C-alpha cells in the first residue's frame, strides 16, 4: 500500500478520508482567506484532515477573457498566510516547468497538482517530480485508467515516488 506523508497526516487508501478543497482559482487574498477559514472550521468540526487547494493561474480556461488568477509570487504569499493561519497543507496547479522551478524554491506548497489536460506532458511531469514534492496527477477524462502507469513511470524516473492520483471519470466524444 502506497502512503504519502504530509506534516500532519498520511494520505493512503487505508487511511481516513482527506479532503482537498478550495476555490478553483485565487481571486484575491481576502476571498482566499475567507474560504480557507470556512473550510478549516468545517473540517475541524467533522475531524477531517484537509489540504487547501487553489490555483494561482488557471491557464486552461476555455475563453481568453476568463479570470486566470494572480501571478505566482502573489499566489505563494497568499498560500503562506493560509498555511500559517490554519496549519494546513497547500496544493496548487502548475502549467509549465518555470512554475515548478519557482514553487521548488518555497516550502509553502506541499503538493504540486498536474491539471487533467496536462497529465501526459512529459517535460511538465519531470519538472514537477524533480521538486521532490508530492505530485497529484489529475487523470484526464480523455484517458483510460490503463494509461496511467506510463504517467506514473515518468514521475518515478526522477526517484520521486510521492504520487497521488485523482480519478476524473472517462468521457470520449463531444463535450460529454
PDB file of C-alpha atoms in Angstrom:
ATOM      1  CA  UNK A   1       0.000   0.000   0.000  1.00  0.00           C
ATOM      2  CA  UNK A   2       1.410   3.372  -1.065  1.00  0.00           C
ATOM      3  CA  UNK A   3       1.456   6.029   1.643  1.00  0.00           C
ATOM      4  CA  UNK A   4       2.137   9.714   1.101  1.00  0.00           C
ATOM      5  CA  UNK A   5       3.150  11.523   4.274  1.00  0.00           C
ATOM      6  CA  UNK A   6       2.391  15.151   4.929  1.00  0.00           C
ATOM      7  CA  UNK A   7       3.427  17.031   8.051  1.00  0.00           C
ATOM      8  CA  UNK A   8       0.199  16.371   9.951  1.00  0.00           C
ATOM      9  CA  UNK A   9      -1.225  13.190   8.401  1.00  0.00           C
ATOM     10  CA  UNK A  10      -0.876  10.459   5.799  1.00  0.00           C
ATOM     11  CA  UNK A  11      -2.759  10.027   2.528  1.00  0.00           C
ATOM     12  CA  UNK A  12      -3.390   6.395   1.599  1.00  0.00           C
ATOM     13  CA  UNK A  13      -6.260   4.118   0.634  1.00  0.00           C
ATOM     14  CA  UNK A  14      -6.107   2.534   4.094  1.00  0.00           C
ATOM     15  CA  UNK A  15      -6.164   5.875   5.969  1.00  0.00           C
ATOM     16  CA  UNK A  16      -9.111   8.151   6.811  1.00  0.00           C
ATOM     17  CA  UNK A  17     -10.583  10.344   4.097  1.00  0.00           C
ATOM     18  CA  UNK A  18      -8.653  13.532   3.249  1.00  0.00           C
ATOM     19  CA  UNK A  19     -10.483  16.489   1.737  1.00  0.00           C
ATOM     20  CA  UNK A  20      -8.751  18.558  -0.942  1.00  0.00           C
ATOM     21  CA  UNK A  21     -10.805  21.742  -1.200  1.00  0.00           C
ATOM     22  CA  UNK A  22     -10.729  25.427  -2.016  1.00  0.00           C
ATOM     23  CA  UNK A  23     -11.742  27.837  -4.744  1.00  0.00           C
ATOM     24  CA  UNK A  24     -10.703  26.795  -8.234  1.00  0.00           C
ATOM     25  CA  UNK A  25      -8.655  29.953  -8.709  1.00  0.00           C
ATOM     26  CA  UNK A  26      -7.298  32.661  -6.407  1.00  0.00           C
ATOM     27  CA  UNK A  27      -9.476  35.702  -6.982  1.00  0.00           C
ATOM     28  CA  UNK A  28      -7.786  37.788  -4.288  1.00  0.00           C
ATOM     29  CA  UNK A  29      -6.289  37.425  -0.819  1.00  0.00           C
ATOM     30  CA  UNK A  30      -9.474  38.326   1.085  1.00  0.00           C
ATOM     31  CA  UNK A  31     -11.575  35.692  -0.701  1.00  0.00           C
ATOM     32  CA  UNK A  32      -8.874  33.027  -0.320  1.00  0.00           C
ATOM     33  CA  UNK A  33      -8.531  33.652   3.431  1.00  0.00           C
ATOM     34  CA  UNK A  34     -12.310  33.570   3.868  1.00  0.00           C
ATOM     35  CA  UNK A  35     -12.588  30.262   2.008  1.00  0.00           C
ATOM     36  CA  UNK A  36      -9.676  28.740   3.948  1.00  0.00           C
ATOM     37  CA  UNK A  37     -11.287  29.812   7.232  1.00  0.00           C
ATOM     38  CA  UNK A  38     -14.656  28.263   6.310  1.00  0.00           C
ATOM     39  CA  UNK A  39     -13.085  25.004   5.095  1.00  0.00           C
ATOM     40  CA  UNK A  40     -10.913  24.851   8.223  1.00  0.00           C
ATOM     41  CA  UNK A  41     -13.936  25.378  10.514  1.00  0.00           C
ATOM     42  CA  UNK A  42     -15.962  22.647   8.802  1.00  0.00           C
ATOM     43  CA  UNK A  43     -13.078  20.172   8.783  1.00  0.00           C
ATOM     44  CA  UNK A  44     -12.278  20.799  12.452  1.00  0.00           C
ATOM     45  CA  UNK A  45     -15.925  20.210  13.418  1.00  0.00           C
ATOM     46  CA  UNK A  46     -16.019  16.971  11.417  1.00  0.00           C
ATOM     47  CA  UNK A  47     -12.473  15.897  12.374  1.00  0.00           C
ATOM     48  CA  UNK A  48     -11.410  15.665   8.711  1.00  0.00           C
ATOM     49  CA  UNK A  49      -7.860  16.244   7.521  1.00  0.00           C
ATOM     50  CA  UNK A  50      -7.737  18.594   4.569  1.00  0.00           C
ATOM     51  CA  UNK A  51      -5.427  20.128   2.015  1.00  0.00           C
ATOM     52  CA  UNK A  52      -6.214  23.668   0.879  1.00  0.00           C
ATOM     53  CA  UNK A  53      -6.329  23.822  -2.932  1.00  0.00           C
ATOM     54  CA  UNK A  54      -6.496  26.834  -5.167  1.00  0.00           C
ATOM     55  CA  UNK A  55      -4.678  27.806  -8.333  1.00  0.00           C
ATOM     56  CA  UNK A  56      -2.691  30.996  -8.745  1.00  0.00           C
ATOM     57  CA  UNK A  57      -3.153  30.546 -12.504  1.00  0.00           C
ATOM     58  CA  UNK A  58      -5.793  28.652 -14.472  1.00  0.00           C
ATOM     59  CA  UNK A  59      -4.121  28.544 -17.863  1.00  0.00           C
ATOM     60  CA  UNK A  60      -6.603  26.059 -19.339  1.00  0.00           C
ATOM     61  CA  UNK A  61      -9.656  28.314 -19.388  1.00  0.00           C
ATOM     62  CA  UNK A  62     -11.953  27.907 -22.372  1.00  0.00           C
ATOM     63  CA  UNK A  63     -12.122  31.662 -23.028  1.00  0.00           C
ATOM     64  CA  UNK A  64      -9.259  34.137 -23.354  1.00  0.00           C
ATOM     65  CA  UNK A  65     -11.453  36.553 -21.357  1.00  0.00           C
ATOM     66  CA  UNK A  66     -11.804  34.283 -18.299  1.00  0.00           C
ATOM     67  CA  UNK A  67     -10.187  35.177 -14.980  1.00  0.00           C
ATOM     68  CA  UNK A  68      -6.892  33.302 -14.660  1.00  0.00           C
ATOM     69  CA  UNK A  69      -5.948  34.311 -11.128  1.00  0.00           C
ATOM     70  CA  UNK A  70      -2.962  36.132  -9.678  1.00  0.00           C
ATOM     71  CA  UNK A  71       0.710  35.824 -10.536  1.00  0.00           C
ATOM     72  CA  UNK A  72       2.729  33.022  -8.942  1.00  0.00           C
ATOM     73  CA  UNK A  73       4.580  35.242  -6.459  1.00  0.00           C
ATOM     74  CA  UNK A  74       1.326  36.736  -5.153  1.00  0.00           C
ATOM     75  CA  UNK A  75      -0.158  33.240  -5.006  1.00  0.00           C
ATOM     76  CA  UNK A  76       2.733  31.982  -2.871  1.00  0.00           C
ATOM     77  CA  UNK A  77       2.287  34.935  -0.472  1.00  0.00           C
ATOM     78  CA  UNK A  78      -1.414  34.118  -0.099  1.00  0.00           C
ATOM     79  CA  UNK A  79      -0.688  30.404   0.400  1.00  0.00           C
ATOM     80  CA  UNK A  80       1.878  31.300   3.068  1.00  0.00           C
ATOM     81  CA  UNK A  81      -0.729  33.308   5.012  1.00  0.00           C
ATOM     82  CA  UNK A  82      -3.242  30.452   4.755  1.00  0.00           C
ATOM     83  CA  UNK A  83      -0.677  27.885   5.873  1.00  0.00           C
ATOM     84  CA  UNK A  84       0.374  30.000   8.867  1.00  0.00           C
ATOM     85  CA  UNK A  85      -3.180  30.849   9.947  1.00  0.00           C
ATOM     86  CA  UNK A  86      -4.725  27.392   9.533  1.00  0.00           C
ATOM     87  CA  UNK A  87      -1.749  24.993   9.703  1.00  0.00           C
ATOM     88  CA  UNK A  88      -2.898  23.110   6.625  1.00  0.00           C
ATOM     89  CA  UNK A  89      -1.016  21.671   3.661  1.00  0.00           C
ATOM     90  CA  UNK A  90      -1.324  23.539   0.354  1.00  0.00           C
ATOM     91  CA  UNK A  91      -1.710  22.290  -3.214  1.00  0.00           C
ATOM     92  CA  UNK A  92      -1.859  24.224  -6.454  1.00  0.00           C
ATOM     93  CA  UNK A  93      -1.805  23.560 -10.192  1.00  0.00           C
ATOM     94  CA  UNK A  94       1.235  24.118 -12.362  1.00  0.00           C
ATOM     95  CA  UNK A  95       1.181  24.564 -16.119  1.00  0.00           C
ATOM     96  CA  UNK A  96       4.837  24.810 -17.079  1.00  0.00           C
ATOM     97  CA  UNK A  97       8.372  23.962 -15.982  1.00  0.00           C
ATOM     98  CA  UNK A  98       9.166  27.526 -14.822  1.00  0.00           C
ATOM     99  CA  UNK A  99       6.279  27.424 -12.354  1.00  0.00           C
ATOM    100  CA  UNK A 100       7.684  24.161 -10.938  1.00  0.00           C
ATOM    101  CA  UNK A 101      11.068  25.813 -10.503  1.00  0.00           C
ATOM    102  CA  UNK A 102       9.587  28.794  -8.629  1.00  0.00           C
ATOM    103  CA  UNK A 103       7.492  26.559  -6.378  1.00  0.00           C
ATOM    104  CA  UNK A 104      10.508  24.365  -5.611  1.00  0.00           C
ATOM    105  CA  UNK A 105      12.226  27.388  -4.045  1.00  0.00           C
ATOM    106  CA  UNK A 106       9.490  27.741  -1.419  1.00  0.00           C
ATOM    107  CA  UNK A 107       8.281  25.406   1.308  1.00  0.00           C
ATOM    108  CA  UNK A 108       4.749  26.815   1.144  1.00  0.00           C
ATOM    109  CA  UNK A 109       3.309  24.435  -1.469  1.00  0.00           C
ATOM    110  CA  UNK A 110       3.272  20.817  -0.268  1.00  0.00           C
ATOM    111  CA  UNK A 111       1.620  19.144  -3.250  1.00  0.00           C
ATOM    112  CA  UNK A 112       2.011  20.074  -6.904  1.00  0.00           C
ATOM    113  CA  UNK A 113      -1.098  19.271  -8.890  1.00  0.00           C
ATOM    114  CA  UNK A 114      -0.919  18.419 -12.578  1.00  0.00           C
ATOM    115  CA  UNK A 115      -4.118  19.508 -14.360  1.00  0.00           C
ATOM    116  CA  UNK A 116      -6.052  16.829 -16.230  1.00  0.00           C
ATOM    117  CA  UNK A 117      -5.431  18.428 -19.638  1.00  0.00           C
ATOM    118  CA  UNK A 118      -1.661  18.289 -18.981  1.00  0.00           C
ATOM    119  CA  UNK A 119      -1.402  14.875 -17.318  1.00  0.00           C
ATOM    120  CA  UNK A 120       0.731  13.306 -20.083  1.00  0.00           C
ATOM    121  CA  UNK A 121       3.111  16.239 -20.672  1.00  0.00           C
ATOM    122  CA  UNK A 122       6.500  14.650 -20.069  1.00  0.00           C
ATOM    123  CA  UNK A 123       8.546  17.824 -19.502  1.00  0.00           C
ATOM    124  CA  UNK A 124       5.990  19.181 -17.008  1.00  0.00           C
ATOM    125  CA  UNK A 125       5.763  15.878 -15.129  1.00  0.00           C
ATOM    126  CA  UNK A 126       9.557  15.587 -14.900  1.00  0.00           C
ATOM    127  CA  UNK A 127       9.947  19.209 -13.728  1.00  0.00           C
ATOM    128  CA  UNK A 128       7.245  18.747 -11.083  1.00  0.00           C
ATOM    129  CA  UNK A 129       8.754  15.474  -9.879  1.00  0.00           C
ATOM    130  CA  UNK A 130      12.233  16.994  -9.615  1.00  0.00           C
ATOM    131  CA  UNK A 131      10.922  19.427  -6.979  1.00  0.00           C
ATOM    132  CA  UNK A 132      10.721  16.345  -4.730  1.00  0.00           C
ATOM    133  CA  UNK A 133       7.300  17.488  -3.588  1.00  0.00           C
ATOM    134  CA  UNK A 134       4.225  15.286  -3.590  1.00  0.00           C
ATOM    135  CA  UNK A 135       2.701  15.175  -7.089  1.00  0.00           C
ATOM    136  CA  UNK A 136      -1.075  14.887  -7.540  1.00  0.00           C
ATOM    137  CA  UNK A 137      -1.909  13.901 -11.099  1.00  0.00           C
ATOM    138  CA  UNK A 138      -5.485  14.545 -12.169  1.00  0.00           C
ATOM    139  CA  UNK A 139      -6.300  11.870 -14.732  1.00  0.00           C
ATOM    140  CA  UNK A 140      -7.592  13.386 -17.945  1.00  0.00           C
ATOM    141  CA  UNK A 141     -11.145  12.378 -18.759  1.00  0.00           C
ATOM    142  CA  UNK A 142      -9.867  11.535 -22.229  1.00  0.00           C
ATOM    143  CA  UNK A 143      -7.668   8.752 -20.797  1.00  0.00           C
ATOM    144  CA  UNK A 144      -8.421   5.215 -19.841  1.00  0.00           C
ATOM    145  CA  UNK A 145      -7.212   4.288 -16.337  1.00  0.00           C
ATOM    146  CA  UNK A 146      -4.935   1.796 -18.103  1.00  0.00           C
ATOM    147  CA  UNK A 147      -2.921   4.745 -19.475  1.00  0.00           C
ATOM    148  CA  UNK A 148      -1.879   5.936 -16.000  1.00  0.00           C
ATOM    149  CA  UNK A 149       1.118   3.592 -15.460  1.00  0.00           C
ATOM    150  CA  UNK A 150       3.072   5.424 -18.182  1.00  0.00           C
ATOM    151  CA  UNK A 151       2.411   8.732 -16.420  1.00  0.00           C
ATOM    152  CA  UNK A 152       3.442   7.283 -13.057  1.00  0.00           C
ATOM    153  CA  UNK A 153       6.627   5.910 -14.639  1.00  0.00           C
ATOM    154  CA  UNK A 154       7.602   9.432 -15.731  1.00  0.00           C
ATOM    155  CA  UNK A 155       7.408  10.668 -12.130  1.00  0.00           C
ATOM    156  CA  UNK A 156       9.195   7.637 -10.688  1.00  0.00           C
ATOM    157  CA  UNK A 157      12.019   8.056 -13.236  1.00  0.00           C
ATOM    158  CA  UNK A 158      13.178  11.043 -11.132  1.00  0.00           C
ATOM    159  CA  UNK A 159      13.251   8.908  -7.944  1.00  0.00           C
ATOM    160  CA  UNK A 160      10.187  10.721  -6.609  1.00  0.00           C
ATOM    161  CA  UNK A 161       7.599   8.147  -5.524  1.00  0.00           C
ATOM    162  CA  UNK A 162       5.338  10.629  -3.691  1.00  0.00           C
ATOM    163  CA  UNK A 163       2.404  10.320  -6.063  1.00  0.00           C
ATOM    164  CA  UNK A 164      -1.334  10.835  -5.654  1.00  0.00           C
ATOM    165  CA  UNK A 165      -3.740  10.031  -8.482  1.00  0.00           C
ATOM    166  CA  UNK A 166      -7.088  11.781  -8.834  1.00  0.00           C
ATOM    167  CA  UNK A 167      -9.704   9.919 -10.864  1.00  0.00           C
ATOM    168  CA  UNK A 168     -11.800  12.212 -13.051  1.00  0.00           C
ATOM    169  CA  UNK A 169     -14.001   9.706 -14.825  1.00  0.00           C
ATOM    170  CA  UNK A 170     -13.918   8.997 -18.532  1.00  0.00           C
ATOM    171  CA  UNK A 171     -15.620  10.651 -21.481  1.00  0.00           C
ATOM    172  CA  UNK A 172     -14.906  10.103 -25.128  1.00  0.00           C
ATOM    173  CA  UNK A 173     -16.692  12.231 -27.668  1.00  0.00           C
ATOM    174  CA  UNK A 174     -18.011  15.730 -27.971  1.00  0.00           C
ATOM    175  CA  UNK A 175     -18.382  17.787 -24.771  1.00  0.00           C
ATOM    176  CA  UNK A 176     -19.750  14.941 -22.700  1.00  0.00           C
TER     177      UNK A 176
END
